[in-house]
Short mmCIF file of C-alpha atoms and ligand atoms in Angstrom, two decimals:
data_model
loop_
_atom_site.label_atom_id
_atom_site.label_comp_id
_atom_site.label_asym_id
_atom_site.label_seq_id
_atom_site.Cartn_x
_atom_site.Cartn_y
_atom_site.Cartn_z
CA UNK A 157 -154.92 -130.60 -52.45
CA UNK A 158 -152.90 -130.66 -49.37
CA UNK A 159 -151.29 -133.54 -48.22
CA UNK A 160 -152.67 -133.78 -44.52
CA UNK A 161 -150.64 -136.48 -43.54
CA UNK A 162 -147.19 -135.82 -44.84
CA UNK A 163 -147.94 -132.26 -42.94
CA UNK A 164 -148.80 -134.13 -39.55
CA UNK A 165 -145.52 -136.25 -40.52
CA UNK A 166 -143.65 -133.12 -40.92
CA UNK A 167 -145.06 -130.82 -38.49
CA UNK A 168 -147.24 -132.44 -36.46
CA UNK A 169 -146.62 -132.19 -32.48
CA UNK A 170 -148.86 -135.40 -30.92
CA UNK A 171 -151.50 -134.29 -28.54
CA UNK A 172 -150.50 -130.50 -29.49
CA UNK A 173 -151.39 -129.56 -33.10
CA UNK A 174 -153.13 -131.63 -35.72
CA UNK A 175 -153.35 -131.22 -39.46
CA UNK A 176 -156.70 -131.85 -40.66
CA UNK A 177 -159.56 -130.54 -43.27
CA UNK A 178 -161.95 -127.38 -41.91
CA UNK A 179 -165.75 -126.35 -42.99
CA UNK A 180 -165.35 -125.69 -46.32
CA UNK A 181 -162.42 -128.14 -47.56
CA UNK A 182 -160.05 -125.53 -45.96
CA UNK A 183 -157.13 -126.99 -44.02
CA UNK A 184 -156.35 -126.00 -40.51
CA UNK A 185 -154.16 -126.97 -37.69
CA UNK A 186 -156.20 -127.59 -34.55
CA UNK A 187 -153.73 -126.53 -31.37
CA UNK A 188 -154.27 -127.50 -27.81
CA UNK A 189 -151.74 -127.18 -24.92
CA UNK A 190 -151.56 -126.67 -21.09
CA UNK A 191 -152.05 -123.05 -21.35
CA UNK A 192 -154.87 -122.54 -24.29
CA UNK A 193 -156.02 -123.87 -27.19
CA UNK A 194 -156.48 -122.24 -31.36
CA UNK A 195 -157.36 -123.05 -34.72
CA UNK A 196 -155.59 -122.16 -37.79
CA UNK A 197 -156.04 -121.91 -41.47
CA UNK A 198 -153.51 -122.82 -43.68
CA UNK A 199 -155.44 -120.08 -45.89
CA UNK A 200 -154.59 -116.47 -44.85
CA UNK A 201 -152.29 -118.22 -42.09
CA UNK A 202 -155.45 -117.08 -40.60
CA UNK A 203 -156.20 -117.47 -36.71
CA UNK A 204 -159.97 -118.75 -36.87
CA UNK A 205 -159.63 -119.60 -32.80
CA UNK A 206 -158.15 -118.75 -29.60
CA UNK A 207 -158.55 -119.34 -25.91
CA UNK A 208 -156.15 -119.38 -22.78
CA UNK A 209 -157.20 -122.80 -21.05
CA UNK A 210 -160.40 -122.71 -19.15
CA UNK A 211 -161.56 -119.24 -20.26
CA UNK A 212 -163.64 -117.81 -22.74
CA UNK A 213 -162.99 -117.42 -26.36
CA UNK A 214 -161.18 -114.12 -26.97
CA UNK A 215 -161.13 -114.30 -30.48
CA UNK A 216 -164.30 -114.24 -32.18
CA UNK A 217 -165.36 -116.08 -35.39
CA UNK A 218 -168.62 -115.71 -37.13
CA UNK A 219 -171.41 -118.40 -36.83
CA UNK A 220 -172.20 -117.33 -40.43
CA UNK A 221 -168.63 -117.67 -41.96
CA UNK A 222 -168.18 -118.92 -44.97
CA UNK A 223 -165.10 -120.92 -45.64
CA UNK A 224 -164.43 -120.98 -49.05
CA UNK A 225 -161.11 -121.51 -51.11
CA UNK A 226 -159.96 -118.24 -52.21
CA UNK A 227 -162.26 -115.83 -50.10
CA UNK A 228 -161.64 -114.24 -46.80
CA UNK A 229 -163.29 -115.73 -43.70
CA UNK A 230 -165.67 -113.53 -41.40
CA UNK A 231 -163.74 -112.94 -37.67
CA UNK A 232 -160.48 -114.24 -36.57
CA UNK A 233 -157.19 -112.29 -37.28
CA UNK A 234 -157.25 -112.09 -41.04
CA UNK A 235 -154.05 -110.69 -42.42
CA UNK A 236 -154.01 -107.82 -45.04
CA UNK A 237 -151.01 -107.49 -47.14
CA UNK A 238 -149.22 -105.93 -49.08
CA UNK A 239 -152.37 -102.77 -48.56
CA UNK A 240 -154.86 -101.85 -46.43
CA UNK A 241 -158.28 -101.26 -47.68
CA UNK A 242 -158.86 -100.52 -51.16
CA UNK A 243 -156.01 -100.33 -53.55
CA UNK A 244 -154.74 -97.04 -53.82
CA UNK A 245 -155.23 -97.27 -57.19
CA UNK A 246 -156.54 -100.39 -59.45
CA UNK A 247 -160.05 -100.45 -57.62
CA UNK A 248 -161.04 -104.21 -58.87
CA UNK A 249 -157.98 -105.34 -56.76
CA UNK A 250 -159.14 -107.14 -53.31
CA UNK A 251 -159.58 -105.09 -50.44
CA UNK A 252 -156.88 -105.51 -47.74
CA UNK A 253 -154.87 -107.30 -50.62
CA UNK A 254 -154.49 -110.64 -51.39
CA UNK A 255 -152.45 -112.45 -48.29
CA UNK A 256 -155.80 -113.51 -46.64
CA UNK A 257 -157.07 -115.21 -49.24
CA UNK A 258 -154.19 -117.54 -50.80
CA UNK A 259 -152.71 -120.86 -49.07
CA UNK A 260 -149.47 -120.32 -46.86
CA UNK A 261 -146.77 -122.61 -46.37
CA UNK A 262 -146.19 -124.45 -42.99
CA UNK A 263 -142.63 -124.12 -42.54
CA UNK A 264 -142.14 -124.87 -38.50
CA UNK A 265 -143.98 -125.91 -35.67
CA UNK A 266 -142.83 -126.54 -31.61
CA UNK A 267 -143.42 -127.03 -28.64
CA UNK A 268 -141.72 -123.95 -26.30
CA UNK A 269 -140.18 -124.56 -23.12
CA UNK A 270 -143.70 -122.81 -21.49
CA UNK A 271 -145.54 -125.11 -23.23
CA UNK A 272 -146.94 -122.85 -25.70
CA UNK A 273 -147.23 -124.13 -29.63
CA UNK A 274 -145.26 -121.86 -31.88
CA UNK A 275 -146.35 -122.28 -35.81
CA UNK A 276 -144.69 -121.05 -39.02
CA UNK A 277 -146.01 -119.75 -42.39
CA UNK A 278 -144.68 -118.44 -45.35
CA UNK A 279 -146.15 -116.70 -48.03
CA UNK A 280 -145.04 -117.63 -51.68
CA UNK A 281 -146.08 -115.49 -54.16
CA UNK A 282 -147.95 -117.13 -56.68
CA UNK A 283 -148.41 -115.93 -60.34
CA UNK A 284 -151.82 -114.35 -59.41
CA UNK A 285 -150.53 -112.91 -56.26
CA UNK A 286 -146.99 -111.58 -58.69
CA UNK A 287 -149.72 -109.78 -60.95
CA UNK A 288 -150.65 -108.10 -58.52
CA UNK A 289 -147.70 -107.09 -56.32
CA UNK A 290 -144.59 -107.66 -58.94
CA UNK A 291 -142.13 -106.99 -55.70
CA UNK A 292 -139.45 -109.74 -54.67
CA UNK A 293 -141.08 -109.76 -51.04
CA UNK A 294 -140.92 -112.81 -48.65
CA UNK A 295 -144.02 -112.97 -46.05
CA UNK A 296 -143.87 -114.97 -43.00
CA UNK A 297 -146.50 -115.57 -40.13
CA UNK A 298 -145.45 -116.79 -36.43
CA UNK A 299 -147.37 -117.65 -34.25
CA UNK A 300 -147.61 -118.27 -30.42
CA UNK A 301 -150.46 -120.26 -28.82
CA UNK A 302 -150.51 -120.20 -25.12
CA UNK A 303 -152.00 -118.41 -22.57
CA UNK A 304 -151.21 -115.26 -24.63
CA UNK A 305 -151.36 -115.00 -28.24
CA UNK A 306 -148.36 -113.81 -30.20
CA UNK A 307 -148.45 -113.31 -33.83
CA UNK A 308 -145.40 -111.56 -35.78
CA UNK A 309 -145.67 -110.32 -39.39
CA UNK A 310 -142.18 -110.58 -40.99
CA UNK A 311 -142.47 -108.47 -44.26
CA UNK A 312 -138.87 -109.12 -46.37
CA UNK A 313 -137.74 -106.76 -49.11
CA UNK A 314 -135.49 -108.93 -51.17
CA UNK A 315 -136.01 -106.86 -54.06
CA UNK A 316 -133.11 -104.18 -55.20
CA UNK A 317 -135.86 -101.61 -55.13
CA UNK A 318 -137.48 -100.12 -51.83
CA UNK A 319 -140.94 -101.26 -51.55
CA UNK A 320 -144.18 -99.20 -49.44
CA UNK A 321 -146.53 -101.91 -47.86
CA UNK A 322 -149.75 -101.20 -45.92
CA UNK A 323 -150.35 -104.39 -43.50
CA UNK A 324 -152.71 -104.87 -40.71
CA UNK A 325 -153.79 -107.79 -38.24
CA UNK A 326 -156.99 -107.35 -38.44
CA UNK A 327 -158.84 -108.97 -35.33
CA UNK A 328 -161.95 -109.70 -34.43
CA UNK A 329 -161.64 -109.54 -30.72
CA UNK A 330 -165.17 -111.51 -28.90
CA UNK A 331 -167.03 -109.35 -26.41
CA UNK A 332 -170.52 -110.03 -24.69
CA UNK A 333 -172.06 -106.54 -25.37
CA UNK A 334 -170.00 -104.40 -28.05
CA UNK A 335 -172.51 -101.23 -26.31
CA UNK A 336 -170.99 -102.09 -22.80
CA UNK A 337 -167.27 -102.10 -24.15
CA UNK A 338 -164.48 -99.43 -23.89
CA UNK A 339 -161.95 -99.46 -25.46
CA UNK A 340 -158.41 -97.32 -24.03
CA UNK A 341 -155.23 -95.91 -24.92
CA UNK A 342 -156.41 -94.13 -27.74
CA UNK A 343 -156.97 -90.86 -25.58
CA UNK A 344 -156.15 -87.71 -27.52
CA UNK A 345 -154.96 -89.45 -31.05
CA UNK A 346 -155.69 -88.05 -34.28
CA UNK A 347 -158.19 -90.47 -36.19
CA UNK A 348 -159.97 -90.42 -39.93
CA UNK A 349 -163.58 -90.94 -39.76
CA UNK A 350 -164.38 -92.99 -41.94
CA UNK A 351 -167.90 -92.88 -41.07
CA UNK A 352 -167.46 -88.94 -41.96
CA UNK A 353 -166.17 -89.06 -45.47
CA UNK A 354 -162.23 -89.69 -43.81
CA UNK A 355 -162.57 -86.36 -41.77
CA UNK A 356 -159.25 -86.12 -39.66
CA UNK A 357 -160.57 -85.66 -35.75
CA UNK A 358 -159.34 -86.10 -32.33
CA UNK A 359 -160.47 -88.77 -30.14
CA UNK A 360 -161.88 -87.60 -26.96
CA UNK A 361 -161.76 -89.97 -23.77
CA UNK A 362 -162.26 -93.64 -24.06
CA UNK A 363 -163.66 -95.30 -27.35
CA UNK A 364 -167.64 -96.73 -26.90
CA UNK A 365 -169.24 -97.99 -29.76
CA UNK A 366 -172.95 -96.69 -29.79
CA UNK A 367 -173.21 -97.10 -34.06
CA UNK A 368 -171.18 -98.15 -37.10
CA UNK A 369 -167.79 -97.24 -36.22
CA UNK A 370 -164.60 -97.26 -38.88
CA UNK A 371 -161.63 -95.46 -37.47
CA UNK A 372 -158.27 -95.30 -38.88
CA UNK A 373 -155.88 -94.08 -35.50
CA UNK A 374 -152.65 -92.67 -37.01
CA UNK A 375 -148.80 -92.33 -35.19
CA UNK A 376 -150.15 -95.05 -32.35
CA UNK A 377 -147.77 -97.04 -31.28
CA UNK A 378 -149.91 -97.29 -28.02
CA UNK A 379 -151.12 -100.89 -25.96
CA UNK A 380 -155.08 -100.47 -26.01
CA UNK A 381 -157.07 -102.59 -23.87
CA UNK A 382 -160.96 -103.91 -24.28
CA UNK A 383 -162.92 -103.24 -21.08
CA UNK A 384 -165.52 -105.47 -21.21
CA UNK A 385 -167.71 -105.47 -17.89
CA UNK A 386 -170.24 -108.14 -19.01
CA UNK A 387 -167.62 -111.14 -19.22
CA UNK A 388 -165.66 -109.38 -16.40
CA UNK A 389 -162.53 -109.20 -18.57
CA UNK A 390 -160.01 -107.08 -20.20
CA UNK A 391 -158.08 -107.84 -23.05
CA UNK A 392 -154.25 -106.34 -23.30
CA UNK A 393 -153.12 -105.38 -27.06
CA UNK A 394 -149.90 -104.70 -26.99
CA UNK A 395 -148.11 -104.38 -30.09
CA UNK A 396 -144.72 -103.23 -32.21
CA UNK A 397 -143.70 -102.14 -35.46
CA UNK A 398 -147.51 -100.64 -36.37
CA UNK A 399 -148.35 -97.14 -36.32
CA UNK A 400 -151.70 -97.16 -36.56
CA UNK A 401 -154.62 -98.65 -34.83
CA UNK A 402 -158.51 -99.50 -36.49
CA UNK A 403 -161.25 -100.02 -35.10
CA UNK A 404 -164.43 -101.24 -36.24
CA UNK A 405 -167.71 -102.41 -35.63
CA UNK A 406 -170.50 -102.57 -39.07
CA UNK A 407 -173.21 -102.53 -36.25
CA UNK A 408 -176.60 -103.49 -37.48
CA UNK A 409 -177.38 -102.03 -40.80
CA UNK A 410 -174.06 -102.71 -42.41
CA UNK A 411 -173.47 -106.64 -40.53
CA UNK A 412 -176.80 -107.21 -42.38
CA UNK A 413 -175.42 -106.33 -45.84
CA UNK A 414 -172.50 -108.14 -45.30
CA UNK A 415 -174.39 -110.85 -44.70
CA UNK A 416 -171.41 -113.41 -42.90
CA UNK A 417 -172.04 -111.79 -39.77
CA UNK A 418 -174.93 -114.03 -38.41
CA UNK A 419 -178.19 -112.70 -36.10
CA UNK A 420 -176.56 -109.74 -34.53
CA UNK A 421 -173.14 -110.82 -34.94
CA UNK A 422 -172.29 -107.12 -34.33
CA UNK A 423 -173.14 -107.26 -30.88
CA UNK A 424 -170.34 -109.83 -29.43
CA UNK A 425 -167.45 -108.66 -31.44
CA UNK A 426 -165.45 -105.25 -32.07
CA UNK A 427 -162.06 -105.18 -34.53
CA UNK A 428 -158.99 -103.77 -32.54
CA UNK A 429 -156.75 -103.91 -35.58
CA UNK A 430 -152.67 -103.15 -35.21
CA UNK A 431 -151.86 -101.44 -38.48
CA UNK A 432 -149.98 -99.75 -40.84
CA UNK A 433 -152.34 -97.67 -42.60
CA UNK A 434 -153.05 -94.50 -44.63
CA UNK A 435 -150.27 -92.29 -43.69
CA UNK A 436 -148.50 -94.79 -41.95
CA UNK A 437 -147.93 -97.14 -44.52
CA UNK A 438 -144.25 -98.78 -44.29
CA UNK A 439 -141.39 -98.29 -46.97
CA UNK A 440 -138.95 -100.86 -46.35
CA UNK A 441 -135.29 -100.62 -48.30
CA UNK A 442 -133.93 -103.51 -50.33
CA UNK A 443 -132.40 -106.15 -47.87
CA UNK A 444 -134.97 -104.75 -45.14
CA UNK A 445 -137.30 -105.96 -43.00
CA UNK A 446 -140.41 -105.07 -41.51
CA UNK A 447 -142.10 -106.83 -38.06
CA UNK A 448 -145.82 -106.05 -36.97
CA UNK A 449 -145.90 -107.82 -33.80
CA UNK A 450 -148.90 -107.89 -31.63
CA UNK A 451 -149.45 -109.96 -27.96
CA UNK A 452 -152.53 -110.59 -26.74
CA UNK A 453 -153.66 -111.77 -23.05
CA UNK A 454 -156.58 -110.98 -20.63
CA UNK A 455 -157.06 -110.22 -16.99
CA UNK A 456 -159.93 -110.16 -15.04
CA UNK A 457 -161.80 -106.80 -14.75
CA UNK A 458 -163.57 -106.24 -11.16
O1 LIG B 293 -160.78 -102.48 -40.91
C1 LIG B 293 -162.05 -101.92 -41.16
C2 LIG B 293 -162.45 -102.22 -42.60
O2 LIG B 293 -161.55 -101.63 -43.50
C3 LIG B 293 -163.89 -101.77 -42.80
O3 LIG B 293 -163.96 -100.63 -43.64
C4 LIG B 293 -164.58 -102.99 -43.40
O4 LIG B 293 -164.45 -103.00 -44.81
C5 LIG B 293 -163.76 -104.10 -42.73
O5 LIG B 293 -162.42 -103.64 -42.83
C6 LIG B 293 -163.99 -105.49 -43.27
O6 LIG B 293 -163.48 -105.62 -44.53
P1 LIG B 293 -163.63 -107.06 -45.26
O7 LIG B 293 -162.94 -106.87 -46.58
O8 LIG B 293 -162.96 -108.08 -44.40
O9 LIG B 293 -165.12 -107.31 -45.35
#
């Protein structure tokens, strides 16, 4: 049980962010500045919530979430560590391992000179979390709430062994009509279809989303942007230190199974993940470091 008000004691910032208990018993720190405004679980040091002031939500959360100790929560930017997707090899081991799903550490908060609210996590591994991943590895989360979102992924080897990590932010991005969206900047890369048994293809043109789509873009290091003509909008992803780029929508048949989507769920979000996946996966020497680093903002769209 987290002590809420030793937290707000320690890292509180009056008027700015706010320790308190979430749906679901899960903690969160509520933010709200001059230039936007987000919500935060302790859990996953998972963004639920984000919006520059006086615009729409950018990030999109499920109205059917569940938020439940120890499970991963439907939208947001969930983080997946120290893999992406299934385990390459012990199959009952979580999907998109285990960093989503265990409480972080608050271990800063301030105010920057901009105004924006920058939070801390760390990730200690626990005994469950050692079973699985029996690396000396430090995790940390920061995060940048203003009228851009910043979030850097610090991955630490301080083992005496090199480690290989998969990692991913994987977010849920909110759009009013996923069939009126493009998506740019992945002209010309090489992709696995994962929606055709992992075939390796070329993308052609812009990306629309007209059915389930699960794409793994490899050797990306590319900005992509969200073209969304229905909220008039276009959200900029740029990003360093991930090579690949996924993205995802269940569309109807497969929200419905999952069942945390909500009544066509599908429809108002797509996942523009910033990755290290499948062949780009991440070997980082002892003493190393790795950063995935992503920045998000939006401009209008005439
Ligand atoms: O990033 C796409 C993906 O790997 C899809 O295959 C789908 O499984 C999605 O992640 C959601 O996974 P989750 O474990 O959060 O339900």
């Amino acid at each position: 049980m987290t002590d809420l008000s030793a937290l707000n004691a320690r890292f509180g910032l009056s008027g700015q962010a706010v320790f308190k208990q979430g749906s679901g018993g899960l903690d969160v720190v509520e933010v709200a500045n001059s230039r936007g405004s987000a919500t935060v679980a302790l859990q996953g040091a998972q963004v639920l919530t984000w919006a520059p002031r006086g615009l729409p939500p950018v990030i999109w959360l499920s109205r059917a979430a569940k938020f439940v100790p120890g499970k991963s929560i439907r939208g947001g930017v969930p983080v997946c560590w120290p893999w992406f997707g299934p385990h390459a090899t012990v199959a009952t081991l979580p999907a998109h391992g285990f960093a989503r799903t265990v409480p972080w550490e608050v271990i800063g908060a301030q105010t920057l000179a901009d105004g924006a609210t920058r939070l801390d996590f760390r990730l200690v591994l626990n005994e469950a979390a050692r079973a699985q991943w029996p690396h000396a590895t430090l995790l940390e989360c920061h995060i940048t709430v203003g009228t851009a979102l910043e979030i850097d992924l610090v991955t630490r080897n301080a083992d005496r062994s090199a480690i290989t990590i998969g990692d991913a932010l994987h977010t849920y991005f909110e759009v009013s009509d996923i069939r009126q969206v493009t998506i740019r900047g992945l002209e010309g890369c090489p992709y696995l279809d994962k929606m055709d048994a992992g075939k390796r293809k070329q993308q052609a043109g812009p990306v629309t989303i007209g059915a389930e789509t699960d794409r793994i873009y490899l050797d990306t290091g590319a900005d992509c942007l969200i073209d969304d003509p229905g909220l008039k909008r276009r959200i900029r992803i740029r990003k360093r230190g991930s090579h690949s780029t996924v993205v995802w929508n269940p569309w109807i048949e497969k929200s419905v199974k999952m069942g945390d989507f909500g009544e066509d769920g599908y429809l108002n979000m797509v996942c523009v993940e910033s990755a290290n996946a499948a062949d780009d996966v991440v070997t980082i020497a002892p003493g190393g470091e790795h950063h995935l680093w992503v920045r998000y903002e939006t401009e209008p769209m005439n």
